[in-house]
Amino acid sequence: MTKLSIRGLSKTYAGNVQAVRKVDLEVESGEFLSLLGSSGCGKTTTLQMVAGFVSPSAGSVLVDGEDITYAAPEKRDMGIVFQSYALFPHMSVSQNVGFGLEMRKVKRPELEQRVSEALSMVRLTGLGNRYPSELSGGQRQRVAIARVLAIRPRVLLLDEPMSNLDAKLRGEMHVELRALQRRLGITTILVTHDQVEAMTMSDRIAVMANGVIAELGTPQQIYDHPTSEFAFKFLGHANVVEGEVVSADNGQTAVQVGAAIVPARTETVQIGHKTKLFVRPERLRLCSTEQGSIQGKVVTKLFLGGIWFYEIDSTVGKLRLTVTNAGTAQPQEGQAVGITWNDGDMQYVSSEAAHG
Ligand SMILES: Nc1ncnc2c1ncn2[C@@H]1O[C@H](COP(=O)(O)OP(=O)(O)O)[C@@H](O)[C@H]1O
Ligand SMILES: [Mg+2]
């Protein structure tokens, strides 16, 4: 049971680069939390401060209430797996996994026991005598994880550990690693720029931008109901439509989009003002022109196997939408279509940039 608290954590590098700015984060015991954001937003710096390899400019890191901000990395009981998880090429898999234990002077019988336990956790039992060059990319990656698990860390820190794997393998590793983490119940922070990776694996995601946390919540919360335009666009495709405020009452406004009246909590409550609303591609539906709230014409239709992808030139701008491929006929390019959606799927989000 290990809870991690990050309080007001900041890092300013030489040259006045404010890489991380007053980050507050509580990672619950057994939780899998991802730091998600584009390159340079401060993810690795945050993780390195937790691990003890980068010293904070301000703020603190606590493990189960104990302040470890300035503790040496090897005193923290944390396992860290980097993007470049170099295995020792001249050592067997078992020797690689046992390396950290030898450093810690763990005696033979126990060392062997823990190596075999760690290999079994990552489903590599029986491959202990192989060398890294005799393994697939995914297997090597699992050795790197076993090497860290063998030391039985209280916290697991993963910095883009799967970015060197091909897409299919990465998808499989997401499922495996998630299952392993749940089974061990080990408090975990994953750093990634891949929103699908973050969504598939995490209990919660902290979206980072410019050194601050811009959005924090469960994958579904932040995908379906992000609080900012930035997050809406970062987590998936955002269709942006322009509507006009037609009524306002107690902060609840009604916005006209095409023929539809959309209830939304907008910034402006001035009748006649224009406002932007957001909707995900999979929440829009094609229908007959009579039934549609918005009229349009199919510009692009692409077959992606499980789904059809559409681009529509509509009365409120270009829209993207997806239709599940259930084997039924779908409108063709050039065809006039109507577009509709369910209440709540078209929403207002603040245009304010990530704070900080
Ligand atoms: N050792 C360093 N010295 C100076 N600047 C650094 C150093 N490490 C990272 N930075 C800068 O800090 C910012 C955040 O970097 P980083 O934490 O690596 O981001 P991310 O992992 O999200 O890509 C970037 O602007 C980066 O250039
Ligand atoms: Mg990084």
mmCIF file of C-alpha atoms and ligand atoms in Angstrom:
data_model
loop_
_atom_site.group_PDB
_atom_site.id
_atom_site.type_symbol
_atom_site.label_atom_id
_atom_site.label_comp_id
_atom_site.label_asym_id
_atom_site.label_seq_id
_atom_site.Cartn_x
_atom_site.Cartn_y
_atom_site.Cartn_z
ATOM 1 C CA MET A 1 0.000 0.000 0.000
ATOM 2 C CA THR A 2 1.840 3.067 -1.205
ATOM 3 C CA LYS A 3 0.398 6.495 -1.734
ATOM 4 C CA LEU A 4 2.412 9.145 -3.509
ATOM 5 C CA SER A 5 1.888 12.864 -2.987
ATOM 6 C CA ILE A 6 3.392 15.535 -5.191
ATOM 7 C CA ARG A 7 3.039 19.046 -3.755
ATOM 8 C CA GLY A 8 3.897 22.285 -5.511
ATOM 9 C CA LEU A 9 6.629 20.499 -7.427
ATOM 10 C CA SER A 10 8.620 22.818 -9.710
ATOM 11 C CA LYS A 11 11.767 22.642 -11.780
ATOM 12 C CA THR A 12 13.550 25.532 -13.413
ATOM 13 C CA TYR A 13 16.563 24.443 -15.446
ATOM 14 C CA ALA A 14 19.575 26.626 -16.142
ATOM 15 C CA GLY A 15 18.658 29.247 -18.725
ATOM 16 C CA ASN A 16 15.378 29.902 -16.897
ATOM 17 C CA VAL A 17 13.499 27.008 -18.538
ATOM 18 C CA GLN A 18 10.445 26.464 -16.332
ATOM 19 C CA ALA A 19 9.974 22.800 -17.131
ATOM 20 C CA VAL A 20 7.535 21.996 -14.293
ATOM 21 C CA ARG A 21 5.443 24.579 -12.471
ATOM 22 C CA LYS A 22 3.805 23.923 -9.123
ATOM 23 C CA VAL A 23 2.417 20.499 -9.887
ATOM 24 C CA ASP A 24 0.075 19.018 -7.271
ATOM 25 C CA LEU A 25 -0.903 15.391 -7.615
ATOM 26 C CA GLU A 26 -2.095 12.611 -5.324
ATOM 27 C CA VAL A 27 -1.487 9.118 -6.669
ATOM 28 C CA GLU A 28 -3.571 6.652 -4.694
ATOM 29 C CA SER A 29 -2.291 3.334 -3.461
ATOM 30 C CA GLY A 30 -2.411 0.824 -6.315
ATOM 31 C CA GLU A 31 -3.438 3.463 -8.798
ATOM 32 C CA PHE A 32 -2.197 3.581 -12.401
ATOM 33 C CA LEU A 33 -1.818 7.235 -13.292
ATOM 34 C CA SER A 34 -0.522 8.612 -16.591
ATOM 35 C CA LEU A 35 1.161 11.913 -17.278
ATOM 36 C CA LEU A 36 0.056 12.619 -20.836
ATOM 37 C CA GLY A 37 1.269 15.483 -22.982
ATOM 38 C CA SER A 38 3.223 16.479 -26.035
ATOM 39 C CA SER A 39 6.995 16.543 -26.162
ATOM 40 C CA GLY A 40 8.646 19.110 -23.893
ATOM 41 C CA CYS A 41 5.665 19.674 -21.561
ATOM 42 C CA GLY A 42 7.569 18.481 -18.478
ATOM 43 C CA LYS A 43 6.541 14.828 -18.067
ATOM 44 C CA THR A 44 10.015 13.317 -17.802
ATOM 45 C CA THR A 45 11.230 16.075 -15.491
ATOM 46 C CA THR A 46 8.281 15.397 -13.164
ATOM 47 C CA LEU A 47 8.972 11.654 -13.148
ATOM 48 C CA GLN A 48 12.696 12.193 -12.586
ATOM 49 C CA MET A 49 11.956 14.376 -9.574
ATOM 50 C CA VAL A 50 9.768 11.612 -8.156
ATOM 51 C CA ALA A 51 12.556 9.097 -8.823
ATOM 52 C CA GLY A 52 15.191 11.375 -7.340
ATOM 53 C CA PHE A 53 17.369 11.858 -10.415
ATOM 54 C CA VAL A 54 16.441 15.522 -10.841
ATOM 55 C CA SER A 55 16.416 17.789 -7.841
ATOM 56 C CA PRO A 56 13.325 20.025 -7.560
ATOM 57 C CA SER A 57 13.571 23.820 -7.493
ATOM 58 C CA ALA A 58 10.579 23.881 -5.145
ATOM 59 C CA GLY A 59 7.916 21.611 -3.737
ATOM 60 C CA SER A 60 7.958 18.149 -2.231
ATOM 61 C CA VAL A 61 7.397 14.462 -2.888
ATOM 62 C CA LEU A 62 5.901 12.268 -0.166
ATOM 63 C CA VAL A 63 5.547 8.514 0.014
ATOM 64 C CA ASP A 64 2.913 7.449 2.524
ATOM 65 C CA GLY A 65 3.268 10.822 4.170
ATOM 66 C CA GLU A 66 7.052 10.633 4.470
ATOM 67 C CA ASP A 67 8.938 13.470 2.788
ATOM 68 C CA ILE A 68 11.487 11.971 0.376
ATOM 69 C CA THR A 69 12.102 15.083 -1.736
ATOM 70 C CA TYR A 70 15.844 14.982 -1.148
ATOM 71 C CA ALA A 71 16.343 11.268 -0.501
ATOM 72 C CA ALA A 72 18.859 9.472 -2.714
ATOM 73 C CA PRO A 73 17.233 7.550 -5.621
ATOM 74 C CA GLU A 74 18.335 4.133 -4.301
ATOM 75 C CA LYS A 75 16.669 4.876 -0.953
ATOM 76 C CA ARG A 76 13.254 5.447 -2.501
ATOM 77 C CA ASP A 77 12.192 1.907 -3.331
ATOM 78 C CA MET A 78 11.075 2.953 -6.785
ATOM 79 C CA GLY A 79 11.510 1.035 -10.015
ATOM 80 C CA ILE A 80 11.953 3.054 -13.154
ATOM 81 C CA VAL A 81 11.761 1.846 -16.776
ATOM 82 C CA PHE A 82 12.974 4.264 -19.428
ATOM 83 C CA GLN A 83 12.265 4.493 -23.129
ATOM 84 C CA SER A 84 15.787 3.236 -23.809
ATOM 85 C CA TYR A 85 15.639 0.295 -21.421
ATOM 86 C CA ALA A 86 19.096 -0.971 -22.350
ATOM 87 C CA LEU A 87 19.551 -4.590 -21.330
ATOM 88 C CA PHE A 88 23.116 -5.808 -20.846
ATOM 89 C CA PRO A 89 23.778 -7.676 -24.116
ATOM 90 C CA HIS A 90 26.473 -9.962 -22.696
ATOM 91 C CA MET A 91 24.255 -11.118 -19.817
ATOM 92 C CA SER A 92 21.519 -13.726 -19.980
ATOM 93 C CA VAL A 93 17.915 -12.787 -19.249
ATOM 94 C CA SER A 94 18.241 -14.134 -15.689
ATOM 95 C CA GLN A 95 21.452 -12.214 -15.109
ATOM 96 C CA ASN A 96 19.830 -9.052 -16.391
ATOM 97 C CA VAL A 97 16.838 -9.506 -14.106
ATOM 98 C CA GLY A 98 19.056 -10.388 -11.137
ATOM 99 C CA PHE A 99 21.441 -7.482 -11.653
ATOM 100 C CA GLY A 100 19.716 -5.045 -9.297
ATOM 101 C CA LEU A 101 19.480 -7.755 -6.640
ATOM 102 C CA GLU A 102 23.212 -8.474 -6.836
ATOM 103 C CA MET A 103 23.867 -4.768 -6.439
ATOM 104 C CA ARG A 104 21.743 -4.945 -3.301
ATOM 105 C CA LYS A 105 23.752 -7.950 -2.097
ATOM 106 C CA VAL A 106 20.776 -10.292 -2.085
ATOM 107 C CA LYS A 107 22.061 -13.835 -1.408
ATOM 108 C CA ARG A 108 21.936 -16.662 -3.986
ATOM 109 C CA PRO A 109 18.877 -18.770 -3.125
ATOM 110 C CA GLU A 110 16.679 -15.741 -2.571
ATOM 111 C CA LEU A 111 18.071 -14.019 -5.654
ATOM 112 C CA GLU A 112 17.212 -17.006 -7.840
ATOM 113 C CA GLN A 113 13.776 -17.236 -6.305
ATOM 114 C CA ARG A 114 13.043 -13.556 -6.989
ATOM 115 C CA VAL A 115 14.385 -13.710 -10.551
ATOM 116 C CA SER A 116 12.159 -16.650 -11.347
ATOM 117 C CA GLU A 117 9.201 -14.917 -9.704
ATOM 118 C CA ALA A 118 9.809 -11.737 -11.746
ATOM 119 C CA LEU A 119 10.156 -13.726 -14.976
ATOM 120 C CA SER A 120 6.926 -15.516 -14.265
ATOM 121 C CA MET A 121 5.152 -12.176 -13.641
ATOM 122 C CA VAL A 122 6.015 -11.032 -17.153
ATOM 123 C CA ARG A 123 5.382 -14.507 -18.606
ATOM 124 C CA LEU A 124 8.976 -15.246 -19.571
ATOM 125 C CA THR A 125 9.441 -18.394 -17.491
ATOM 126 C CA GLY A 126 11.857 -20.734 -19.261
ATOM 127 C CA LEU A 127 13.667 -18.000 -21.188
ATOM 128 C CA GLY A 128 16.138 -17.141 -18.413
ATOM 129 C CA ASN A 129 19.143 -18.585 -20.247
ATOM 130 C CA ARG A 130 18.575 -16.674 -23.469
ATOM 131 C CA TYR A 131 20.488 -13.545 -24.378
ATOM 132 C CA PRO A 132 18.756 -10.250 -25.265
ATOM 133 C CA SER A 133 19.687 -10.693 -28.948
ATOM 134 C CA GLU A 134 17.649 -13.921 -28.968
ATOM 135 C CA LEU A 135 14.434 -12.186 -27.886
ATOM 136 C CA SER A 136 11.711 -10.276 -29.711
ATOM 137 C CA GLY A 137 11.183 -6.571 -29.021
ATOM 138 C CA GLY A 138 8.210 -7.267 -26.774
ATOM 139 C CA GLN A 139 10.102 -9.929 -24.812
ATOM 140 C CA ARG A 140 13.046 -7.590 -24.274
ATOM 141 C CA GLN A 141 10.661 -4.970 -23.024
ATOM 142 C CA ARG A 142 9.223 -7.460 -20.545
ATOM 143 C CA VAL A 143 12.740 -8.336 -19.332
ATOM 144 C CA ALA A 144 13.281 -4.638 -18.609
ATOM 145 C CA ILE A 145 10.090 -4.612 -16.557
ATOM 146 C CA ALA A 146 11.002 -7.877 -14.769
ATOM 147 C CA ARG A 147 14.394 -6.385 -13.889
ATOM 148 C CA VAL A 148 12.618 -3.568 -12.102
ATOM 149 C CA LEU A 149 9.937 -5.741 -10.485
ATOM 150 C CA ALA A 150 12.587 -8.103 -9.076
ATOM 151 C CA ILE A 151 13.668 -5.417 -6.622
ATOM 152 C CA ARG A 152 10.038 -5.255 -5.398
ATOM 153 C CA PRO A 153 9.645 -1.501 -5.663
ATOM 154 C CA ARG A 154 6.878 0.303 -3.834
ATOM 155 C CA VAL A 155 6.286 2.531 -6.852
ATOM 156 C CA LEU A 156 6.676 1.777 -10.551
ATOM 157 C CA LEU A 157 7.699 4.645 -12.839
ATOM 158 C CA LEU A 158 7.461 4.130 -16.598
ATOM 159 C CA ASP A 159 8.803 6.701 -19.055
ATOM 160 C CA GLU A 160 7.516 5.955 -22.569
ATOM 161 C CA PRO A 161 8.656 2.336 -22.203
ATOM 162 C CA MET A 162 6.739 1.140 -25.242
ATOM 163 C CA SER A 163 7.561 3.791 -27.788
ATOM 164 C CA ASN A 164 10.176 1.597 -29.498
ATOM 165 C CA LEU A 165 7.707 -1.204 -30.195
ATOM 166 C CA ASP A 166 5.613 -1.516 -33.347
ATOM 167 C CA ALA A 167 1.926 -0.615 -33.131
ATOM 168 C CA LYS A 168 0.520 -4.141 -32.778
ATOM 169 C CA LEU A 169 3.019 -5.184 -30.122
ATOM 170 C CA ARG A 170 2.454 -1.945 -28.276
ATOM 171 C CA GLY A 171 -1.265 -2.666 -28.151
ATOM 172 C CA GLU A 172 -0.599 -6.127 -26.714
ATOM 173 C CA MET A 173 1.836 -4.740 -24.157
ATOM 174 C CA HIS A 174 -0.767 -2.215 -23.017
ATOM 175 C CA VAL A 175 -3.160 -5.010 -22.140
ATOM 176 C CA GLU A 176 -0.464 -7.172 -20.495
ATOM 177 C CA LEU A 177 1.126 -4.425 -18.488
ATOM 178 C CA ARG A 178 -2.221 -3.178 -17.290
ATOM 179 C CA ALA A 179 -3.204 -6.675 -16.144
ATOM 180 C CA LEU A 180 0.149 -7.132 -14.380
ATOM 181 C CA GLN A 181 -0.119 -3.791 -12.625
ATOM 182 C CA ARG A 182 -3.640 -4.590 -11.422
ATOM 183 C CA ARG A 183 -2.539 -8.018 -10.218
ATOM 184 C CA LEU A 184 0.417 -6.657 -8.259
ATOM 185 C CA GLY A 185 -1.518 -3.609 -7.083
ATOM 186 C CA ILE A 186 1.621 -1.526 -7.483
ATOM 187 C CA THR A 187 1.273 2.261 -7.503
ATOM 188 C CA THR A 188 2.334 3.316 -11.005
ATOM 189 C CA ILE A 189 3.035 6.494 -12.949
ATOM 190 C CA LEU A 190 3.350 6.223 -16.734
ATOM 191 C CA VAL A 191 4.718 9.033 -18.866
ATOM 192 C CA THR A 192 3.454 9.047 -22.451
ATOM 193 C CA HIS A 193 2.589 11.324 -25.367
ATOM 194 C CA ASP A 194 0.196 8.685 -26.763
ATOM 195 C CA GLN A 195 -3.399 9.353 -25.709
ATOM 196 C CA VAL A 196 -4.580 5.872 -26.680
ATOM 197 C CA GLU A 197 -1.871 4.331 -24.511
ATOM 198 C CA ALA A 198 -2.837 6.566 -21.607
ATOM 199 C CA MET A 199 -6.544 5.824 -22.018
ATOM 200 C CA THR A 200 -6.197 2.034 -22.280
ATOM 201 C CA MET A 201 -3.991 1.651 -19.231
ATOM 202 C CA SER A 202 -4.812 4.333 -16.699
ATOM 203 C CA ASP A 203 -7.159 4.691 -13.769
ATOM 204 C CA ARG A 204 -6.631 8.435 -14.126
ATOM 205 C CA ILE A 205 -4.828 10.676 -16.575
ATOM 206 C CA ALA A 206 -3.149 13.997 -15.854
ATOM 207 C CA VAL A 207 -2.869 15.939 -19.104
ATOM 208 C CA MET A 208 0.195 18.185 -18.964
ATOM 209 C CA ALA A 209 0.912 21.335 -20.966
ATOM 210 C CA ASN A 210 3.674 23.883 -20.431
ATOM 211 C CA GLY A 211 4.748 22.370 -17.137
ATOM 212 C CA VAL A 212 1.321 22.321 -15.493
ATOM 213 C CA ILE A 213 -1.525 19.833 -15.184
ATOM 214 C CA ALA A 214 -4.215 21.068 -17.527
ATOM 215 C CA GLU A 215 -6.760 18.315 -16.936
ATOM 216 C CA LEU A 216 -7.119 15.465 -14.446
ATOM 217 C CA GLY A 217 -9.647 12.662 -14.379
ATOM 218 C CA THR A 218 -10.552 9.157 -15.467
ATOM 219 C CA PRO A 219 -10.005 8.445 -19.169
ATOM 220 C CA GLN A 220 -13.734 8.617 -19.846
ATOM 221 C CA GLN A 221 -14.238 11.815 -17.859
ATOM 222 C CA ILE A 222 -11.535 13.693 -19.692
ATOM 223 C CA TYR A 223 -12.411 12.298 -23.126
ATOM 224 C CA ASP A 224 -16.171 12.828 -22.853
ATOM 225 C CA HIS A 225 -16.243 15.952 -20.697
ATOM 226 C CA PRO A 226 -12.935 17.783 -20.817
ATOM 227 C CA THR A 227 -13.007 21.216 -19.229
ATOM 228 C CA SER A 228 -10.895 22.957 -21.844
ATOM 229 C CA GLU A 229 -10.708 23.271 -25.603
ATOM 230 C CA PHE A 230 -7.063 22.252 -25.353
ATOM 231 C CA ALA A 231 -7.934 18.902 -23.754
ATOM 232 C CA PHE A 232 -10.857 18.294 -26.109
ATOM 233 C CA LYS A 233 -8.506 18.638 -29.066
ATOM 234 C CA PHE A 234 -5.615 16.753 -27.485
ATOM 235 C CA LEU A 235 -7.554 13.604 -26.562
ATOM 236 C CA GLY A 236 -9.216 12.963 -29.894
ATOM 237 C CA HIS A 237 -10.644 14.744 -32.885
ATOM 238 C CA ALA A 238 -12.777 17.790 -32.138
ATOM 239 C CA ASN A 239 -15.465 18.985 -34.503
ATOM 240 C CA VAL A 240 -15.938 22.666 -33.833
ATOM 241 C CA VAL A 241 -19.230 24.200 -34.931
ATOM 242 C CA GLU A 242 -20.364 27.756 -34.613
ATOM 243 C CA GLY A 243 -23.772 28.493 -33.156
ATOM 244 C CA GLU A 244 -25.713 31.520 -32.016
ATOM 245 C CA VAL A 245 -27.054 32.134 -28.524
ATOM 246 C CA VAL A 246 -30.849 32.316 -28.802
ATOM 247 C CA SER A 247 -31.851 32.348 -25.160
ATOM 248 C CA ALA A 248 -30.181 32.586 -21.770
ATOM 249 C CA ASP A 249 -31.501 31.835 -18.339
ATOM 250 C CA ASN A 250 -29.504 31.463 -15.129
ATOM 251 C CA GLY A 251 -26.260 30.596 -16.881
ATOM 252 C CA GLN A 252 -27.977 27.985 -19.036
ATOM 253 C CA THR A 253 -27.960 29.152 -22.617
ATOM 254 C CA ALA A 254 -29.579 27.726 -25.708
ATOM 255 C CA VAL A 255 -27.497 27.791 -28.838
ATOM 256 C CA GLN A 256 -28.861 27.393 -32.329
ATOM 257 C CA VAL A 257 -26.772 25.100 -34.543
ATOM 258 C CA GLY A 258 -28.353 24.571 -37.940
ATOM 259 C CA ALA A 259 -31.966 23.695 -37.161
ATOM 260 C CA ALA A 260 -31.165 22.398 -33.665
ATOM 261 C CA ILE A 261 -31.359 24.201 -30.347
ATOM 262 C CA VAL A 262 -28.526 22.974 -28.124
ATOM 263 C CA PRO A 263 -28.580 23.568 -24.361
ATOM 264 C CA ALA A 264 -25.087 24.566 -23.208
ATOM 265 C CA ARG A 265 -23.354 26.451 -20.429
ATOM 266 C CA THR A 266 -21.509 29.008 -22.531
ATOM 267 C CA GLU A 267 -19.241 31.869 -21.530
ATOM 268 C CA THR A 268 -21.417 34.444 -23.237
ATOM 269 C CA VAL A 269 -25.085 34.780 -22.306
ATOM 270 C CA GLN A 270 -25.718 37.623 -24.760
ATOM 271 C CA ILE A 271 -28.506 36.731 -27.151
ATOM 272 C CA GLY A 272 -27.287 36.958 -30.722
ATOM 273 C CA HIS A 273 -23.640 36.271 -29.792
ATOM 274 C CA LYS A 274 -21.746 33.586 -31.669
ATOM 275 C CA THR A 275 -20.214 30.723 -29.693
ATOM 276 C CA LYS A 276 -18.250 27.582 -30.483
ATOM 277 C CA LEU A 277 -19.529 24.118 -29.569
ATOM 278 C CA PHE A 278 -17.595 20.840 -29.706
ATOM 279 C CA VAL A 279 -18.595 17.323 -30.700
ATOM 280 C CA ARG A 280 -16.649 14.075 -31.215
ATOM 281 C CA PRO A 281 -16.812 12.309 -34.633
ATOM 282 C CA GLU A 282 -18.430 9.153 -33.214
ATOM 283 C CA ARG A 283 -21.261 11.190 -31.659
ATOM 284 C CA LEU A 284 -22.509 12.542 -34.975
ATOM 285 C CA ARG A 285 -24.898 10.393 -37.032
ATOM 286 C CA LEU A 286 -25.830 10.426 -40.689
ATOM 287 C CA CYS A 287 -29.530 10.501 -41.516
ATOM 288 C CA SER A 288 -31.868 11.672 -44.262
ATOM 289 C CA THR A 289 -31.740 15.374 -45.090
ATOM 290 C CA GLU A 290 -35.300 15.804 -43.698
ATOM 291 C CA GLN A 291 -34.319 14.348 -40.325
ATOM 292 C CA GLY A 292 -30.996 16.155 -40.042
ATOM 293 C CA SER A 293 -30.413 19.181 -37.819
ATOM 294 C CA ILE A 294 -27.534 20.078 -40.072
ATOM 295 C CA GLN A 295 -27.420 19.623 -43.835
ATOM 296 C CA GLY A 296 -24.314 18.589 -45.693
ATOM 297 C CA LYS A 297 -22.645 16.771 -48.541
ATOM 298 C CA VAL A 298 -20.241 13.840 -48.297
ATOM 299 C CA VAL A 299 -16.776 14.980 -49.401
ATOM 300 C CA THR A 300 -14.737 11.956 -48.338
ATOM 301 C CA LYS A 301 -15.708 8.416 -47.424
ATOM 302 C CA LEU A 302 -12.986 6.036 -46.277
ATOM 303 C CA PHE A 303 -13.208 2.373 -45.288
ATOM 304 C CA LEU A 304 -11.164 1.621 -42.158
ATOM 305 C CA GLY A 305 -12.393 -1.926 -41.544
ATOM 306 C CA GLY A 306 -14.317 -1.603 -38.302
ATOM 307 C CA ILE A 307 -15.586 1.853 -39.160
ATOM 308 C CA TRP A 308 -16.372 4.159 -42.046
ATOM 309 C CA PHE A 309 -14.773 7.580 -41.848
ATOM 310 C CA TYR A 310 -16.666 10.527 -43.334
ATOM 311 C CA GLU A 311 -15.810 14.099 -44.049
ATOM 312 C CA ILE A 312 -18.872 16.262 -44.589
ATOM 313 C CA ASP A 313 -19.127 19.750 -45.973
ATOM 314 C CA SER A 314 -21.957 21.119 -43.852
ATOM 315 C CA THR A 315 -23.843 24.346 -43.323
ATOM 316 C CA VAL A 316 -21.823 24.871 -40.126
ATOM 317 C CA GLY A 317 -18.424 23.916 -41.526
ATOM 318 C CA LYS A 318 -16.370 20.773 -42.208
ATOM 319 C CA LEU A 319 -17.337 17.872 -39.980
ATOM 320 C CA ARG A 320 -15.738 14.492 -39.457
ATOM 321 C CA LEU A 321 -17.779 11.555 -38.336
ATOM 322 C CA THR A 322 -17.426 7.812 -38.033
ATOM 323 C CA VAL A 323 -19.984 5.076 -38.604
ATOM 324 C CA THR A 324 -19.593 1.523 -37.280
ATOM 325 C CA ASN A 325 -19.295 -0.921 -40.176
ATOM 326 C CA ALA A 326 -22.223 -3.250 -39.573
ATOM 327 C CA GLY A 327 -22.298 -4.403 -43.195
ATOM 328 C CA THR A 328 -25.125 -2.089 -44.162
ATOM 329 C CA ALA A 329 -25.063 0.371 -47.085
ATOM 330 C CA GLN A 330 -23.782 3.860 -46.282
ATOM 331 C CA PRO A 331 -24.044 7.185 -48.163
ATOM 332 C CA GLN A 332 -21.587 7.752 -51.012
ATOM 333 C CA GLU A 333 -19.247 10.622 -51.802
ATOM 334 C CA GLY A 334 -21.174 13.522 -53.328
ATOM 335 C CA GLN A 335 -24.445 12.511 -51.668
ATOM 336 C CA ALA A 336 -26.544 15.030 -49.696
ATOM 337 C CA VAL A 337 -27.029 13.927 -46.080
ATOM 338 C CA GLY A 338 -28.509 15.100 -42.814
ATOM 339 C CA ILE A 339 -26.571 15.058 -39.564
ATOM 340 C CA THR A 340 -27.965 14.531 -36.096
ATOM 341 C CA TRP A 341 -26.748 13.770 -32.542
ATOM 342 C CA ASN A 342 -28.026 13.082 -29.066
ATOM 343 C CA ASP A 343 -28.581 15.724 -26.412
ATOM 344 C CA GLY A 344 -25.400 16.349 -24.463
ATOM 345 C CA ASP A 345 -23.052 15.182 -27.219
ATOM 346 C CA MET A 346 -22.528 18.683 -28.528
ATOM 347 C CA GLN A 347 -21.054 20.733 -25.711
ATOM 348 C CA TYR A 348 -19.411 23.950 -24.799
ATOM 349 C CA VAL A 349 -15.857 23.854 -23.421
ATOM 350 C CA SER A 350 -13.812 26.779 -22.231
ATOM 351 C CA SER A 351 -11.415 28.188 -24.795
ATOM 352 C CA GLU A 352 -9.016 29.145 -22.037
ATOM 353 C CA ALA A 353 -5.591 27.630 -22.497
ATOM 354 C CA ALA A 354 -4.073 25.359 -19.886
ATOM 355 C CA HIS A 355 -3.540 27.460 -16.788
ATOM 356 C CA GLY A 356 -0.108 28.680 -15.776
HETATM 357 N N1 LIG B 1 18.662 18.797 -18.282
HETATM 358 C C1 LIG B 1 17.968 19.813 -18.826
HETATM 359 N N2 LIG B 1 18.494 21.048 -18.916
HETATM 360 C C2 LIG B 1 17.792 22.074 -19.446
HETATM 361 N N3 LIG B 1 16.544 21.969 -19.919
HETATM 362 C C3 LIG B 1 15.958 20.758 -19.865
HETATM 363 C C4 LIG B 1 16.635 19.613 -19.326
HETATM 364 N N4 LIG B 1 15.799 18.540 -19.406
HETATM 365 C C5 LIG B 1 14.670 19.000 -19.969
HETATM 366 N N5 LIG B 1 14.743 20.312 -20.252
HETATM 367 C C6 LIG B 1 13.688 21.166 -20.828
HETATM 368 O O1 LIG B 1 12.573 21.115 -19.955
HETATM 369 C C7 LIG B 1 11.354 21.045 -20.683
HETATM 370 C C8 LIG B 1 10.600 19.780 -20.293
HETATM 371 O O2 LIG B 1 11.344 18.654 -20.702
HETATM 372 P P1 LIG B 1 10.885 17.169 -20.374
HETATM 373 O O3 LIG B 1 10.556 17.061 -18.937
HETATM 374 O O4 LIG B 1 11.923 16.230 -20.900
HETATM 375 O O5 LIG B 1 9.550 17.053 -21.232
HETATM 376 P P2 LIG B 1 8.754 15.765 -21.806
HETATM 377 O O6 LIG B 1 9.244 14.544 -21.078
HETATM 378 O O7 LIG B 1 7.322 16.078 -21.536
HETATM 379 O O8 LIG B 1 9.042 15.710 -23.262
HETATM 380 C C9 LIG B 1 11.743 21.114 -22.145
HETATM 381 O O9 LIG B 1 11.663 22.458 -22.536
HETATM 382 C C10 LIG B 1 13.168 20.628 -22.148
HETATM 383 O O10 LIG B 1 13.881 21.172 -23.232
HETATM 384 MG MG MG B 2 10.081 12.753 -21.876
#
